[in-house]
mmCIF file of C-alpha atoms in Angstrom:
data_model
loop_
_atom_site.group_PDB
_atom_site.id
_atom_site.type_symbol
_atom_site.label_atom_id
_atom_site.label_comp_id
_atom_site.label_asym_id
_atom_site.label_seq_id
_atom_site.Cartn_x
_atom_site.Cartn_y
_atom_site.Cartn_z
ATOM 1 C CA MET I 777 38.929 25.383 -55.309
ATOM 2 C CA PRO I 778 37.576 22.695 -52.936
ATOM 3 C CA HIS I 779 35.171 20.124 -54.432
ATOM 4 C CA GLY I 780 37.041 20.332 -57.734
ATOM 5 C CA LYS I 781 35.128 23.398 -58.907
ATOM 6 C CA LEU I 782 36.630 26.120 -61.104
ATOM 7 C CA ILE I 783 36.555 29.799 -60.172
ATOM 8 C CA ASP I 784 37.086 32.851 -62.383
ATOM 9 C CA ILE I 785 39.004 35.800 -60.977
ATOM 10 C CA HIS I 786 38.191 39.230 -62.404
ATOM 11 C CA ARG I 787 40.698 41.825 -61.266
ATOM 12 C CA PRO I 788 40.376 45.627 -61.369
ATOM 13 C CA ALA I 789 42.901 47.834 -63.140
ATOM 14 C CA PRO I 790 46.578 46.911 -62.656
ATOM 15 C CA GLY I 791 48.241 48.601 -59.721
ATOM 16 C CA THR I 792 45.204 48.619 -57.457
ATOM 17 C CA ALA I 793 45.412 46.810 -54.133
ATOM 18 C CA HIS I 794 43.350 46.241 -50.994
ATOM 19 C CA VAL I 795 40.175 46.635 -53.044
ATOM 20 C CA PRO I 796 36.744 45.358 -52.015
ATOM 21 C CA VAL I 797 35.982 41.725 -52.792
ATOM 22 C CA VAL I 798 32.779 40.348 -54.307
ATOM 23 C CA LEU I 799 31.953 36.653 -54.453
ATOM 24 C CA LEU I 800 29.336 36.311 -57.202
ATOM 25 C CA TRP I 801 27.199 33.148 -57.437
ATOM 26 C CA HIS I 802 25.491 32.120 -60.674
ATOM 27 C CA GLY I 803 21.972 30.707 -60.876
ATOM 28 C CA VAL I 804 20.491 27.226 -60.923
ATOM 29 C CA GLY I 805 22.191 26.038 -64.143
ATOM 30 C CA PRO I 806 25.021 23.649 -63.156
ATOM 31 C CA ASP I 807 28.551 25.055 -63.529
ATOM 32 C CA GLU I 808 27.559 28.278 -65.300
ATOM 33 C CA ARG I 809 30.166 30.704 -64.013
ATOM 34 C CA ASP I 810 30.702 31.845 -67.628
ATOM 35 C CA VAL I 811 27.158 33.248 -67.689
ATOM 36 C CA MET I 812 28.201 35.806 -65.087
ATOM 37 C CA ARG I 813 31.296 36.987 -66.983
ATOM 38 C CA PRO I 814 29.801 40.155 -68.571
ATOM 39 C CA LEU I 815 28.520 41.385 -65.202
ATOM 40 C CA ALA I 816 31.673 40.351 -63.334
ATOM 41 C CA GLU I 817 33.871 42.229 -65.793
ATOM 42 C CA ALA I 818 31.693 45.337 -65.449
ATOM 43 C CA VAL I 819 31.961 45.197 -61.649
ATOM 44 C CA ALA I 820 35.747 44.705 -61.825
ATOM 45 C CA ARG I 821 36.007 47.869 -63.916
ATOM 46 C CA GLU I 822 34.499 49.713 -60.955
ATOM 47 C CA GLY I 823 37.598 48.811 -58.893
ATOM 48 C CA VAL I 824 36.440 45.570 -57.296
ATOM 49 C CA LEU I 825 37.990 42.097 -57.161
ATOM 50 C CA VAL I 826 35.285 39.687 -58.343
ATOM 51 C CA LEU I 827 35.353 35.920 -57.854
ATOM 52 C CA VAL I 828 32.848 33.734 -59.720
ATOM 53 C CA PRO I 829 32.804 30.026 -58.851
ATOM 54 C CA ASP I 830 31.069 27.098 -60.466
ATOM 55 C CA TRP I 831 28.547 25.151 -58.399
ATOM 56 C CA ARG I 832 26.007 22.461 -59.177
ATOM 57 C CA SER I 833 22.386 22.690 -58.139
ATOM 58 C CA ASP I 834 21.892 19.031 -59.082
ATOM 59 C CA GLU I 835 24.088 17.786 -56.230
ATOM 60 C CA PRO I 836 22.257 15.786 -53.550
ATOM 61 C CA ASP I 837 22.502 18.783 -51.177
ATOM 62 C CA GLY I 838 21.371 21.232 -53.859
ATOM 63 C CA GLY I 839 24.841 22.761 -54.115
ATOM 64 C CA ARG I 840 25.103 23.841 -50.482
ATOM 65 C CA ALA I 841 28.563 22.387 -49.800
ATOM 66 C CA GLN I 842 30.021 23.866 -52.983
ATOM 67 C CA LEU I 843 28.566 27.305 -52.325
ATOM 68 C CA LEU I 844 29.840 27.406 -48.761
ATOM 69 C CA ALA I 845 33.240 26.059 -49.854
ATOM 70 C CA SER I 846 33.527 28.882 -52.397
ATOM 71 C CA LEU I 847 32.745 31.353 -49.616
ATOM 72 C CA GLU I 848 35.537 30.004 -47.441
ATOM 73 C CA PHE I 849 37.919 29.884 -50.406
ATOM 74 C CA ALA I 850 37.199 33.508 -51.314
ATOM 75 C CA ARG I 851 37.719 34.726 -47.753
ATOM 76 C CA ALA I 852 40.978 32.797 -47.423
ATOM 77 C CA ARG I 853 42.436 33.900 -50.757
ATOM 78 C CA ALA I 854 41.136 37.473 -51.041
ATOM 79 C CA ALA I 855 44.189 39.181 -49.519
ATOM 80 C CA GLY I 856 46.615 37.210 -51.683
ATOM 81 C CA LEU I 857 44.691 38.323 -54.767
ATOM 82 C CA GLY I 858 44.875 42.007 -53.827
ATOM 83 C CA GLY I 859 41.526 42.222 -52.089
ATOM 84 C CA ASP I 860 40.509 43.443 -48.658
ATOM 85 C CA PRO I 861 38.802 40.625 -46.697
ATOM 86 C CA GLU I 862 37.227 43.212 -44.401
ATOM 87 C CA ARG I 863 35.261 44.582 -47.347
ATOM 88 C CA PHE I 864 33.720 41.312 -48.477
ATOM 89 C CA VAL I 865 30.409 41.374 -50.353
ATOM 90 C CA LEU I 866 28.380 38.294 -51.227
ATOM 91 C CA ALA I 867 26.246 38.524 -54.358
ATOM 92 C CA GLY I 868 24.230 36.171 -56.508
ATOM 93 C CA TRP I 869 21.788 35.922 -59.383
ATOM 94 C CA SER I 870 18.511 33.997 -59.328
ATOM 95 C CA ALA I 871 19.049 30.898 -57.121
ATOM 96 C CA GLY I 872 22.457 32.313 -56.200
ATOM 97 C CA GLY I 873 20.814 35.490 -54.950
ATOM 98 C CA SER I 874 18.513 33.877 -52.424
ATOM 99 C CA ALA I 875 21.441 31.709 -51.293
ATOM 100 C CA ALA I 876 23.415 34.885 -50.595
ATOM 101 C CA VAL I 877 20.548 36.438 -48.637
ATOM 102 C CA GLY I 878 20.327 33.220 -46.648
ATOM 103 C CA VAL I 879 23.910 33.706 -45.444
ATOM 104 C CA ALA I 880 23.116 37.283 -44.383
ATOM 105 C CA LEU I 881 20.103 36.197 -42.339
ATOM 106 C CA ARG I 882 21.641 32.994 -40.979
ATOM 107 C CA PRO I 883 25.344 33.738 -40.362
ATOM 108 C CA ASP I 884 25.390 30.799 -37.951
ATOM 109 C CA ILE I 885 25.866 28.511 -40.967
ATOM 110 C CA VAL I 886 29.249 30.137 -41.625
ATOM 111 C CA GLY I 887 30.430 30.442 -38.047
ATOM 112 C CA GLY I 888 28.896 33.871 -37.586
ATOM 113 C CA ARG I 889 31.131 35.515 -40.201
ATOM 114 C CA HIS I 890 28.537 37.508 -42.068
ATOM 115 C CA PRO I 891 29.509 39.494 -45.187
ATOM 116 C CA ALA I 892 29.776 43.281 -45.091
ATOM 117 C CA ALA I 893 26.867 43.470 -47.537
ATOM 118 C CA VAL I 894 24.752 41.257 -49.781
ATOM 119 C CA VAL I 895 23.456 41.859 -53.302
ATOM 120 C CA SER I 896 20.703 39.633 -54.666
ATOM 121 C CA ILE I 897 19.752 39.818 -58.328
ATOM 122 C CA ALA I 898 16.414 38.637 -59.747
ATOM 123 C CA SER I 899 15.592 36.080 -57.068
ATOM 124 C CA ARG I 900 12.709 34.951 -54.875
ATOM 125 C CA TYR I 901 12.617 34.551 -51.131
ATOM 126 C CA ASP I 902 9.547 32.501 -50.262
ATOM 127 C CA LEU I 903 11.178 29.130 -51.007
ATOM 128 C CA PRO I 904 14.057 27.292 -49.292
ATOM 129 C CA ASN I 905 17.382 28.649 -50.532
ATOM 130 C CA ARG I 906 20.507 26.671 -51.390
ATOM 131 C CA THR I 907 22.655 27.602 -48.402
ATOM 132 C CA THR I 908 20.342 27.353 -45.396
ATOM 133 C CA GLY I 909 17.524 25.159 -46.685
ATOM 134 C CA THR I 910 15.030 27.677 -45.347
ATOM 135 C CA ALA I 911 13.125 30.546 -46.931
ATOM 136 C CA PRO I 912 14.589 34.024 -46.288
ATOM 137 C CA LEU I 913 11.141 35.451 -45.577
ATOM 138 C CA THR I 914 10.678 32.758 -42.948
ATOM 139 C CA ASP I 915 14.137 33.389 -41.508
ATOM 140 C CA LEU I 916 13.193 37.001 -40.881
ATOM 141 C CA THR I 917 10.498 35.939 -38.439
ATOM 142 C CA GLY I 918 11.621 32.513 -37.275
ATOM 143 C CA VAL I 919 15.205 32.951 -36.078
ATOM 144 C CA PRO I 920 16.847 35.125 -33.394
ATOM 145 C CA GLU I 921 17.878 38.652 -34.329
ATOM 146 C CA THR I 922 21.040 38.656 -36.447
ATOM 147 C CA PRO I 923 23.407 41.467 -37.521
ATOM 148 C CA ALA I 924 21.629 43.854 -39.893
ATOM 149 C CA VAL I 925 23.702 43.180 -43.005
ATOM 150 C CA PRO I 926 22.842 45.768 -45.707
ATOM 151 C CA VAL I 927 20.939 44.121 -48.563
ATOM 152 C CA THR I 928 20.738 45.460 -52.107
ATOM 153 C CA LEU I 929 18.159 43.912 -54.420
ATOM 154 C CA VAL I 930 18.170 44.281 -58.205
ATOM 155 C CA HIS I 931 15.232 43.001 -60.232
ATOM 156 C CA GLY I 932 14.118 43.693 -63.796
ATOM 157 C CA THR I 933 10.598 44.992 -64.191
ATOM 158 C CA ALA I 934 10.124 42.828 -67.321
ATOM 159 C CA ASP I 935 11.164 39.603 -65.580
ATOM 160 C CA THR I 936 8.540 36.945 -66.384
ATOM 161 C CA LEU I 937 10.467 34.035 -64.848
ATOM 162 C CA ILE I 938 10.602 35.559 -61.360
ATOM 163 C CA PRO I 939 8.369 38.655 -61.150
ATOM 164 C CA VAL I 940 9.770 41.802 -59.577
ATOM 165 C CA GLU I 941 7.130 41.542 -56.850
ATOM 166 C CA ARG I 942 9.254 38.803 -55.254
ATOM 167 C CA SER I 943 12.004 41.317 -54.518
ATOM 168 C CA ARG I 944 9.506 43.936 -53.436
ATOM 169 C CA ASP I 945 8.160 41.479 -50.863
ATOM 170 C CA LEU I 946 11.617 41.013 -49.349
ATOM 171 C CA ARG I 947 12.338 44.743 -49.454
ATOM 172 C CA ASP I 948 9.149 45.444 -47.543
ATOM 173 C CA ALA I 949 9.826 42.682 -45.013
ATOM 174 C CA LEU I 950 13.353 43.925 -44.351
ATOM 175 C CA ALA I 951 12.260 47.561 -44.126
ATOM 176 C CA ALA I 952 9.491 46.635 -41.678
ATOM 177 C CA ARG I 953 12.215 45.301 -39.373
ATOM 178 C CA ASP I 954 14.381 48.407 -39.791
ATOM 179 C CA ARG I 955 17.009 46.500 -41.755
ATOM 180 C CA PRO I 956 18.990 48.433 -44.401
ATOM 181 C CA VAL I 957 17.673 47.548 -47.851
ATOM 182 C CA LEU I 958 17.665 49.095 -51.323
ATOM 183 C CA LEU I 959 15.813 47.868 -54.434
ATOM 184 C CA GLU I 960 16.864 48.774 -57.982
ATOM 185 C CA GLU I 961 14.379 48.034 -60.783
ATOM 186 C CA PRO I 962 15.972 48.310 -64.252
ATOM 187 C CA ALA I 963 13.686 47.901 -67.259
ATOM 188 C CA THR I 964 14.827 44.447 -68.372
ATOM 189 C CA ASP I 965 14.122 40.735 -67.962
ATOM 190 C CA HIS I 966 15.639 37.878 -65.964
ATOM 191 C CA ALA I 967 18.656 37.506 -68.251
ATOM 192 C CA GLY I 968 19.095 41.162 -69.120
ATOM 193 C CA VAL I 969 19.749 42.180 -65.528
ATOM 194 C CA ILE I 970 23.149 40.429 -65.815
ATOM 195 C CA MET I 971 23.928 41.720 -69.341
ATOM 196 C CA THR I 972 22.831 38.515 -71.083
ATOM 197 C CA GLU I 973 19.988 37.151 -73.183
ATOM 198 C CA TYR I 974 18.500 33.677 -73.106
ATOM 199 C CA ASP I 975 19.405 31.414 -76.031
ATOM 200 C CA PRO I 976 16.681 28.718 -76.363
ATOM 201 C CA ALA I 977 18.806 26.601 -78.695
ATOM 202 C CA ALA I 978 21.621 26.409 -76.167
ATOM 203 C CA ALA I 979 19.240 26.426 -73.171
ATOM 204 C CA ARG I 980 21.463 28.959 -71.426
ATOM 205 C CA CYS I 981 22.153 32.683 -71.261
ATOM 206 C CA ARG I 982 24.779 34.278 -73.475
ATOM 207 C CA PRO I 983 26.293 37.779 -73.586
ATOM 208 C CA SER I 984 24.066 40.398 -75.174
ATOM 209 C CA GLU I 985 24.971 43.321 -77.391
ATOM 210 C CA ASP I 986 21.587 44.998 -77.049
ATOM 211 C CA PRO I 987 22.098 48.588 -75.799
ATOM 212 C CA GLY I 988 19.101 48.386 -73.477
ATOM 213 C CA VAL I 989 20.331 45.153 -71.921
ATOM 214 C CA LEU I 990 23.811 46.558 -71.445
ATOM 215 C CA ALA I 991 22.408 49.686 -69.815
ATOM 216 C CA ALA I 992 20.323 47.588 -67.435
ATOM 217 C CA GLY I 993 23.319 45.414 -66.617
ATOM 218 C CA ARG I 994 25.370 48.492 -65.808
ATOM 219 C CA THR I 995 22.722 49.388 -63.245
ATOM 220 C CA THR I 996 23.348 46.014 -61.622
ATOM 221 C CA ALA I 997 27.131 46.462 -61.781
ATOM 222 C CA ARG I 998 26.915 49.880 -60.141
ATOM 223 C CA ALA I 999 24.631 48.505 -57.431
ATOM 224 C CA ILE I 1000 27.203 45.843 -56.593
ATOM 225 C CA ALA I 1001 30.016 48.413 -56.647
ATOM 226 C CA ARG I 1002 28.052 50.682 -54.286
ATOM 227 C CA ALA I 1003 27.454 47.804 -51.908
ATOM 228 C CA ALA I 1004 31.217 47.255 -51.945
ATOM 229 C CA GLY I 1005 31.870 50.946 -51.288
ATOM 230 C CA ARG I 1006 33.213 51.779 -54.746
ATOM 231 C CA ALA I 1007 30.499 53.984 -56.248
#
């Protein structure tokens, strides 16, 4: 991938072709595509091609160039990997989620090529995001009307890092402008919403085997699959 970043490709069952494509961005931890593996695999089982790139939030531009390069890479390579570029969904967790919403609200940063849908997981929208450098809530009121890209939000009700109210604020702001939006609220925390648990010793999230966490993560996987038209 451009910028020397690695990207994981999670394919659906053998024999499937022209399936929806999801580009899934990890959070603020530099080069943590592996953290998204449990969720990406669950989404792929729903019949979706899932691409998960590395990116670094500690770059001088906050990761913007790497995120946008992964978007262009995914669009260019989707068909060759068995995906349908016309059914392209952009998704992200935490910092990756607000970056994805930024693209939906400011498609001018990608030449006007907005995704078919966006899924944002456990993020906040009152601060500048990594793709546009502006806050999504500000973009809703401060820029010209843009295509109403459907937005799905997923946020754990036990999230103490980024409270669920952050997603409720965006849901309400989008709904007030008659934009299509759906909010799922599984009973889990910031890590559990992507089928992981935080490991303090490693200072990163790792896959969880907790039944409640896995159930919550499946809610997220199904939400992404629905946004892609597969559930």
